[in-house]
Amino acid sequence: MKDKMKIAVIASGRGSNFRALAEATLDEGYPAEIALLISDNPEAGALEYARDNGIESALIDCGPKRGSMSLESSEEMHRLCVEREVGLVCLAGFMRIVKGKLLVEYAGRMLNIHPALLPSFKGLHGQKQALDYGVTWSGCTVHFVDAGIDTGPIIIQKVVPVLGDDDEDTLSERILAEEHTAYPEAVRLYAAGRLKIEGRRVLISDE
Ligand code: GRF
């Protein structure tokens, strides 16, 4: 059997997408395995899940600036990933803009999941932005990471209805259920070598 692609997940919080990815990798035929979970937050649920499930984890101080990471922390993450021969970095609720060495060296090899149908409602609180705007459909997007905020080429989108009595919590929950299938699916496609970036478009080849 071909070697599985090693992935690193970077998460700041609850970690439900990390968990969905970790569970997907338990399937013998899944082409990727989790080599490392990185967090910038000692309280992250993702860290706890990693510890409870025997997944190597690293807590990295990314500096005091909210939403931004220090160049040193980017270098440190890059070093950890290279040491473990990580082929794909997955941002899963990492609450800082990635920059520096990690961004440069993992260009085209880094994914993110966003809780809205990009290019609408980028940045924080995508679900609330969608609700406030009054759209009747929203969803989630898995995309490659570039230097912008939620701007990289799109791999997969899943759509959910926005219902009349939705609030931020109910809409977020409906979107999250789709995130948990979209992210493992996108990683599966990447790890199987089936994605090709052409300009802004991501082409998916047959198996
Ligand atoms: C998700 O809604 C994801 O789309 C966004 O941050 C949230 C992370 O949730 N980027 P979790 O930590 O994976 O549960």
mmCIF file of C-alpha atoms and ligand atoms in Angstrom:
data_model
loop_
_atom_site.group_PDB
_atom_site.id
_atom_site.type_symbol
_atom_site.label_atom_id
_atom_site.label_comp_id
_atom_site.label_asym_id
_atom_site.label_seq_id
_atom_site.Cartn_x
_atom_site.Cartn_y
_atom_site.Cartn_z
ATOM 1 C CA MET A 1 0.000 0.000 0.000
ATOM 2 C CA LYS A 2 1.110 3.561 -0.708
ATOM 3 C CA ASP A 3 2.398 5.559 2.250
ATOM 4 C CA LYS A 4 -0.252 7.723 3.819
ATOM 5 C CA MET A 5 0.171 11.471 3.601
ATOM 6 C CA LYS A 6 1.022 13.013 6.956
ATOM 7 C CA ILE A 7 -1.088 15.949 7.986
ATOM 8 C CA ALA A 8 -0.762 18.570 10.707
ATOM 9 C CA VAL A 9 -3.892 20.247 12.045
ATOM 10 C CA ILE A 10 -3.735 23.708 13.613
ATOM 11 C CA ALA A 11 -6.658 24.597 15.876
ATOM 12 C CA SER A 12 -7.338 27.244 18.506
ATOM 13 C CA GLY A 13 -10.585 26.031 20.021
ATOM 14 C CA ARG A 14 -13.234 23.363 20.425
ATOM 15 C CA GLY A 15 -11.680 21.135 17.769
ATOM 16 C CA SER A 16 -14.728 19.445 16.270
ATOM 17 C CA ASN A 17 -13.233 19.653 12.763
ATOM 18 C CA PHE A 18 -9.955 18.232 14.044
ATOM 19 C CA ARG A 19 -11.932 15.410 15.551
ATOM 20 C CA ALA A 20 -13.823 14.807 12.283
ATOM 21 C CA LEU A 21 -10.488 14.588 10.459
ATOM 22 C CA ALA A 22 -8.983 12.315 13.109
ATOM 23 C CA GLU A 23 -12.003 10.008 12.912
ATOM 24 C CA ALA A 24 -11.806 9.891 9.119
ATOM 25 C CA THR A 25 -8.184 8.763 9.303
ATOM 26 C CA LEU A 26 -9.226 5.707 11.321
ATOM 27 C CA ASP A 27 -10.597 4.217 8.116
ATOM 28 C CA GLU A 28 -7.909 1.917 6.722
ATOM 29 C CA GLY A 29 -8.426 3.125 3.159
ATOM 30 C CA TYR A 30 -8.124 6.824 4.029
ATOM 31 C CA PRO A 31 -5.015 8.209 2.304
ATOM 32 C CA ALA A 32 -3.869 10.523 5.144
ATOM 33 C CA GLU A 33 -2.903 10.225 8.787
ATOM 34 C CA ILE A 34 -2.572 12.847 11.485
ATOM 35 C CA ALA A 35 1.026 13.409 12.474
ATOM 36 C CA LEU A 36 0.549 16.415 14.723
ATOM 37 C CA LEU A 37 -1.972 18.764 16.293
ATOM 38 C CA ILE A 38 -0.744 22.291 16.932
ATOM 39 C CA SER A 39 -2.554 24.846 19.059
ATOM 40 C CA ASP A 40 -1.909 28.368 20.260
ATOM 41 C CA ASN A 41 -4.384 28.011 23.113
ATOM 42 C CA PRO A 42 -3.675 25.915 26.216
ATOM 43 C CA GLU A 43 -7.436 25.623 26.830
ATOM 44 C CA ALA A 44 -8.242 24.286 23.352
ATOM 45 C CA GLY A 45 -10.569 21.297 23.234
ATOM 46 C CA ALA A 46 -8.498 20.162 20.257
ATOM 47 C CA LEU A 47 -5.446 19.708 22.515
ATOM 48 C CA GLU A 48 -7.447 17.671 24.970
ATOM 49 C CA TYR A 49 -8.778 15.460 22.181
ATOM 50 C CA ALA A 50 -5.243 14.910 20.869
ATOM 51 C CA ARG A 51 -3.947 13.977 24.312
ATOM 52 C CA ASP A 52 -6.875 11.627 24.957
ATOM 53 C CA ASN A 53 -6.396 9.904 21.624
ATOM 54 C CA GLY A 54 -2.649 9.461 21.531
ATOM 55 C CA ILE A 55 -2.063 12.098 18.850
ATOM 56 C CA GLU A 56 1.141 14.102 19.210
ATOM 57 C CA SER A 57 0.426 17.723 20.042
ATOM 58 C CA ALA A 58 2.341 20.962 20.430
ATOM 59 C CA LEU A 59 1.295 24.149 22.169
ATOM 60 C CA ILE A 60 2.910 27.174 20.548
ATOM 61 C CA ASP A 61 2.772 30.720 21.840
ATOM 62 C CA CYS A 62 1.888 32.827 18.790
ATOM 63 C CA GLY A 63 2.346 36.181 20.492
ATOM 64 C CA PRO A 64 0.060 38.735 22.144
ATOM 65 C CA LYS A 65 -1.457 40.240 19.003
ATOM 66 C CA ARG A 66 -5.014 39.000 18.475
ATOM 67 C CA GLY A 67 -5.634 37.504 15.057
ATOM 68 C CA SER A 68 -1.973 37.618 14.120
ATOM 69 C CA MET A 69 0.941 35.240 14.660
ATOM 70 C CA SER A 70 4.573 36.069 15.378
ATOM 71 C CA LEU A 71 7.137 35.187 12.720
ATOM 72 C CA GLU A 72 8.935 33.039 15.307
ATOM 73 C CA SER A 73 5.819 30.945 15.903
ATOM 74 C CA SER A 74 5.399 30.498 12.156
ATOM 75 C CA GLU A 75 8.986 29.268 11.923
ATOM 76 C CA GLU A 76 8.484 26.935 14.835
ATOM 77 C CA MET A 77 5.351 25.425 13.297
ATOM 78 C CA HIS A 78 7.157 25.018 10.002
ATOM 79 C CA ARG A 79 10.045 23.266 11.719
ATOM 80 C CA LEU A 80 7.738 20.842 13.534
ATOM 81 C CA CYS A 81 5.924 20.039 10.292
ATOM 82 C CA VAL A 82 9.101 19.461 8.300
ATOM 83 C CA GLU A 83 10.546 17.236 11.027
ATOM 84 C CA ARG A 84 7.462 15.036 10.819
ATOM 85 C CA GLU A 85 7.407 15.042 7.007
ATOM 86 C CA VAL A 86 4.015 16.707 6.963
ATOM 87 C CA GLY A 87 2.645 16.980 3.423
ATOM 88 C CA LEU A 88 -0.503 18.944 4.213
ATOM 89 C CA VAL A 89 -1.364 21.525 6.878
ATOM 90 C CA CYS A 90 -5.045 21.861 7.812
ATOM 91 C CA LEU A 91 -6.260 24.969 9.589
ATOM 92 C CA ALA A 92 -9.312 24.049 11.636
ATOM 93 C CA GLY A 93 -10.513 27.017 13.621
ATOM 94 C CA PHE A 94 -7.046 28.599 13.945
ATOM 95 C CA MET A 95 -7.906 32.128 15.005
ATOM 96 C CA ARG A 96 -4.860 33.864 13.533
ATOM 97 C CA ILE A 97 -3.849 34.865 10.033
ATOM 98 C CA VAL A 98 -1.046 32.588 8.869
ATOM 99 C CA LYS A 99 2.042 34.349 7.616
ATOM 100 C CA GLY A 100 5.813 33.903 7.463
ATOM 101 C CA LYS A 101 7.714 30.720 6.802
ATOM 102 C CA LEU A 102 4.800 28.326 7.303
ATOM 103 C CA LEU A 103 2.684 30.186 4.736
ATOM 104 C CA VAL A 104 5.480 30.443 2.192
ATOM 105 C CA GLU A 105 6.836 26.927 2.500
ATOM 106 C CA TYR A 106 3.416 25.265 2.598
ATOM 107 C CA ALA A 107 1.889 27.314 -0.240
ATOM 108 C CA GLY A 108 -0.463 25.042 -2.162
ATOM 109 C CA ARG A 109 -0.222 22.517 0.677
ATOM 110 C CA MET A 110 -2.373 24.251 3.283
ATOM 111 C CA LEU A 111 -6.178 24.124 3.614
ATOM 112 C CA ASN A 112 -8.726 26.011 5.684
ATOM 113 C CA ILE A 113 -12.407 25.580 6.427
ATOM 114 C CA HIS A 114 -14.716 28.568 6.603
ATOM 115 C CA PRO A 115 -18.329 28.567 7.853
ATOM 116 C CA ALA A 116 -19.870 30.456 4.902
ATOM 117 C CA LEU A 117 -20.108 30.212 1.141
ATOM 118 C CA LEU A 118 -17.035 32.156 0.052
ATOM 119 C CA PRO A 119 -16.400 34.689 -1.314
ATOM 120 C CA SER A 120 -19.309 35.940 0.821
ATOM 121 C CA PHE A 121 -18.870 36.592 4.524
ATOM 122 C CA LYS A 122 -15.123 36.235 4.962
ATOM 123 C CA GLY A 123 -13.419 36.678 8.302
ATOM 124 C CA LEU A 124 -14.914 36.253 11.736
ATOM 125 C CA HIS A 125 -18.522 35.195 12.443
ATOM 126 C CA GLY A 126 -19.366 34.072 8.908
ATOM 127 C CA GLN A 127 -22.618 32.553 10.136
ATOM 128 C CA LYS A 128 -23.789 35.769 11.829
ATOM 129 C CA GLN A 129 -22.781 37.833 8.812
ATOM 130 C CA ALA A 130 -24.920 35.571 6.587
ATOM 131 C CA LEU A 131 -27.874 35.775 8.955
ATOM 132 C CA ASP A 132 -27.655 39.552 9.281
ATOM 133 C CA TYR A 133 -27.391 39.945 5.518
ATOM 134 C CA GLY A 134 -30.581 37.962 5.037
ATOM 135 C CA VAL A 135 -29.378 35.220 2.672
ATOM 136 C CA THR A 136 -31.620 32.168 2.413
ATOM 137 C CA TRP A 137 -28.765 29.713 1.788
ATOM 138 C CA SER A 138 -25.385 29.466 3.460
ATOM 139 C CA GLY A 139 -22.880 26.699 4.094
ATOM 140 C CA CYS A 140 -19.190 26.011 4.371
ATOM 141 C CA THR A 141 -16.129 26.192 2.150
ATOM 142 C CA VAL A 142 -12.867 24.256 2.184
ATOM 143 C CA HIS A 143 -10.180 26.183 0.330
ATOM 144 C CA PHE A 144 -6.444 26.480 -0.160
ATOM 145 C CA VAL A 145 -4.781 29.091 2.019
ATOM 146 C CA ASP A 146 -3.097 32.084 0.446
ATOM 147 C CA ALA A 147 -1.904 35.350 1.971
ATOM 148 C CA GLY A 148 -5.425 36.845 2.095
ATOM 149 C CA ILE A 149 -8.209 36.221 4.571
ATOM 150 C CA ASP A 150 -10.359 33.332 3.279
ATOM 151 C CA THR A 151 -9.410 34.129 -0.319
ATOM 152 C CA GLY A 152 -7.636 31.019 -1.657
ATOM 153 C CA PRO A 153 -8.925 28.683 -4.408
ATOM 154 C CA ILE A 154 -12.053 26.771 -3.425
ATOM 155 C CA ILE A 155 -12.068 22.972 -3.224
ATOM 156 C CA ILE A 156 -15.485 22.018 -1.797
ATOM 157 C CA GLN A 157 -18.596 23.910 -0.753
ATOM 158 C CA LYS A 158 -21.650 22.505 1.017
ATOM 159 C CA VAL A 159 -24.904 24.371 1.160
ATOM 160 C CA VAL A 160 -27.550 24.560 3.909
ATOM 161 C CA PRO A 161 -30.820 26.525 4.069
ATOM 162 C CA VAL A 162 -31.190 29.480 6.401
ATOM 163 C CA LEU A 163 -34.528 29.054 8.180
ATOM 164 C CA GLY A 164 -36.855 31.814 9.320
ATOM 165 C CA ASP A 165 -36.387 31.123 13.006
ATOM 166 C CA ASP A 166 -32.605 30.609 12.855
ATOM 167 C CA ASP A 167 -30.284 32.381 15.227
ATOM 168 C CA GLU A 168 -26.476 32.295 15.041
ATOM 169 C CA ASP A 169 -26.344 29.089 17.092
ATOM 170 C CA THR A 170 -28.863 27.070 15.096
ATOM 171 C CA LEU A 171 -27.402 28.126 11.760
ATOM 172 C CA SER A 172 -23.845 27.435 12.997
ATOM 173 C CA GLU A 173 -24.877 23.965 14.098
ATOM 174 C CA ARG A 174 -26.436 23.159 10.699
ATOM 175 C CA ILE A 175 -23.313 24.402 8.910
ATOM 176 C CA LEU A 176 -20.973 22.576 11.297
ATOM 177 C CA ALA A 177 -22.574 19.225 10.462
ATOM 178 C CA GLU A 178 -21.624 19.844 6.817
ATOM 179 C CA GLU A 179 -18.121 20.996 7.763
ATOM 180 C CA HIS A 180 -17.517 17.627 9.349
ATOM 181 C CA THR A 181 -18.018 15.824 6.049
ATOM 182 C CA ALA A 182 -16.579 18.509 3.751
ATOM 183 C CA TYR A 183 -13.170 18.737 5.432
ATOM 184 C CA PRO A 184 -12.365 15.013 5.501
ATOM 185 C CA GLU A 185 -13.536 14.790 1.900
ATOM 186 C CA ALA A 186 -11.265 17.653 0.769
ATOM 187 C CA VAL A 187 -8.282 16.162 2.599
ATOM 188 C CA ARG A 188 -9.009 12.782 1.039
ATOM 189 C CA LEU A 189 -8.966 14.342 -2.440
ATOM 190 C CA TYR A 190 -5.755 16.233 -1.732
ATOM 191 C CA ALA A 191 -3.963 13.249 -0.224
ATOM 192 C CA ALA A 192 -5.020 11.069 -3.145
ATOM 193 C CA GLY A 193 -3.352 13.572 -5.494
ATOM 194 C CA ARG A 194 -6.640 14.443 -7.183
ATOM 195 C CA LEU A 195 -6.559 18.250 -6.840
ATOM 196 C CA LYS A 196 -4.968 20.618 -9.306
ATOM 197 C CA ILE A 197 -4.989 24.403 -8.932
ATOM 198 C CA GLU A 198 -5.486 26.275 -12.205
ATOM 199 C CA GLY A 199 -5.649 29.980 -11.522
ATOM 200 C CA ARG A 200 -8.573 30.419 -9.144
ATOM 201 C CA ARG A 201 -10.116 27.072 -10.000
ATOM 202 C CA VAL A 202 -9.420 23.751 -8.365
ATOM 203 C CA LEU A 203 -9.849 20.836 -10.739
ATOM 204 C CA ILE A 204 -10.734 17.446 -9.267
ATOM 205 C CA SER A 205 -9.572 14.460 -11.278
ATOM 206 C CA ASP A 206 -11.294 11.084 -11.356
ATOM 207 C CA GLU A 207 -10.027 8.303 -9.154
HETATM 208 C C1 GRF B 1 -15.584 26.208 12.402
HETATM 209 O O1 GRF B 1 -16.849 26.782 12.258
HETATM 210 C C2 GRF B 1 -14.712 26.520 11.220
HETATM 211 O O2 GRF B 1 -15.425 26.625 10.027
HETATM 212 C C3 GRF B 1 -14.125 27.851 11.590
HETATM 213 O O3 GRF B 1 -13.904 27.774 12.966
HETATM 214 C C4 GRF B 1 -14.799 26.830 13.546
HETATM 215 C C5 GRF B 1 -13.955 25.830 14.267
HETATM 216 O O4 GRF B 1 -14.743 24.910 14.979
HETATM 217 N N1 GRF B 1 -12.937 28.133 10.822
HETATM 218 P P1 GRF B 1 -14.081 23.633 15.630
HETATM 219 O O5 GRF B 1 -13.007 24.153 16.585
HETATM 220 O O6 GRF B 1 -13.495 22.819 14.525
HETATM 221 O O7 GRF B 1 -15.178 22.926 16.347
#
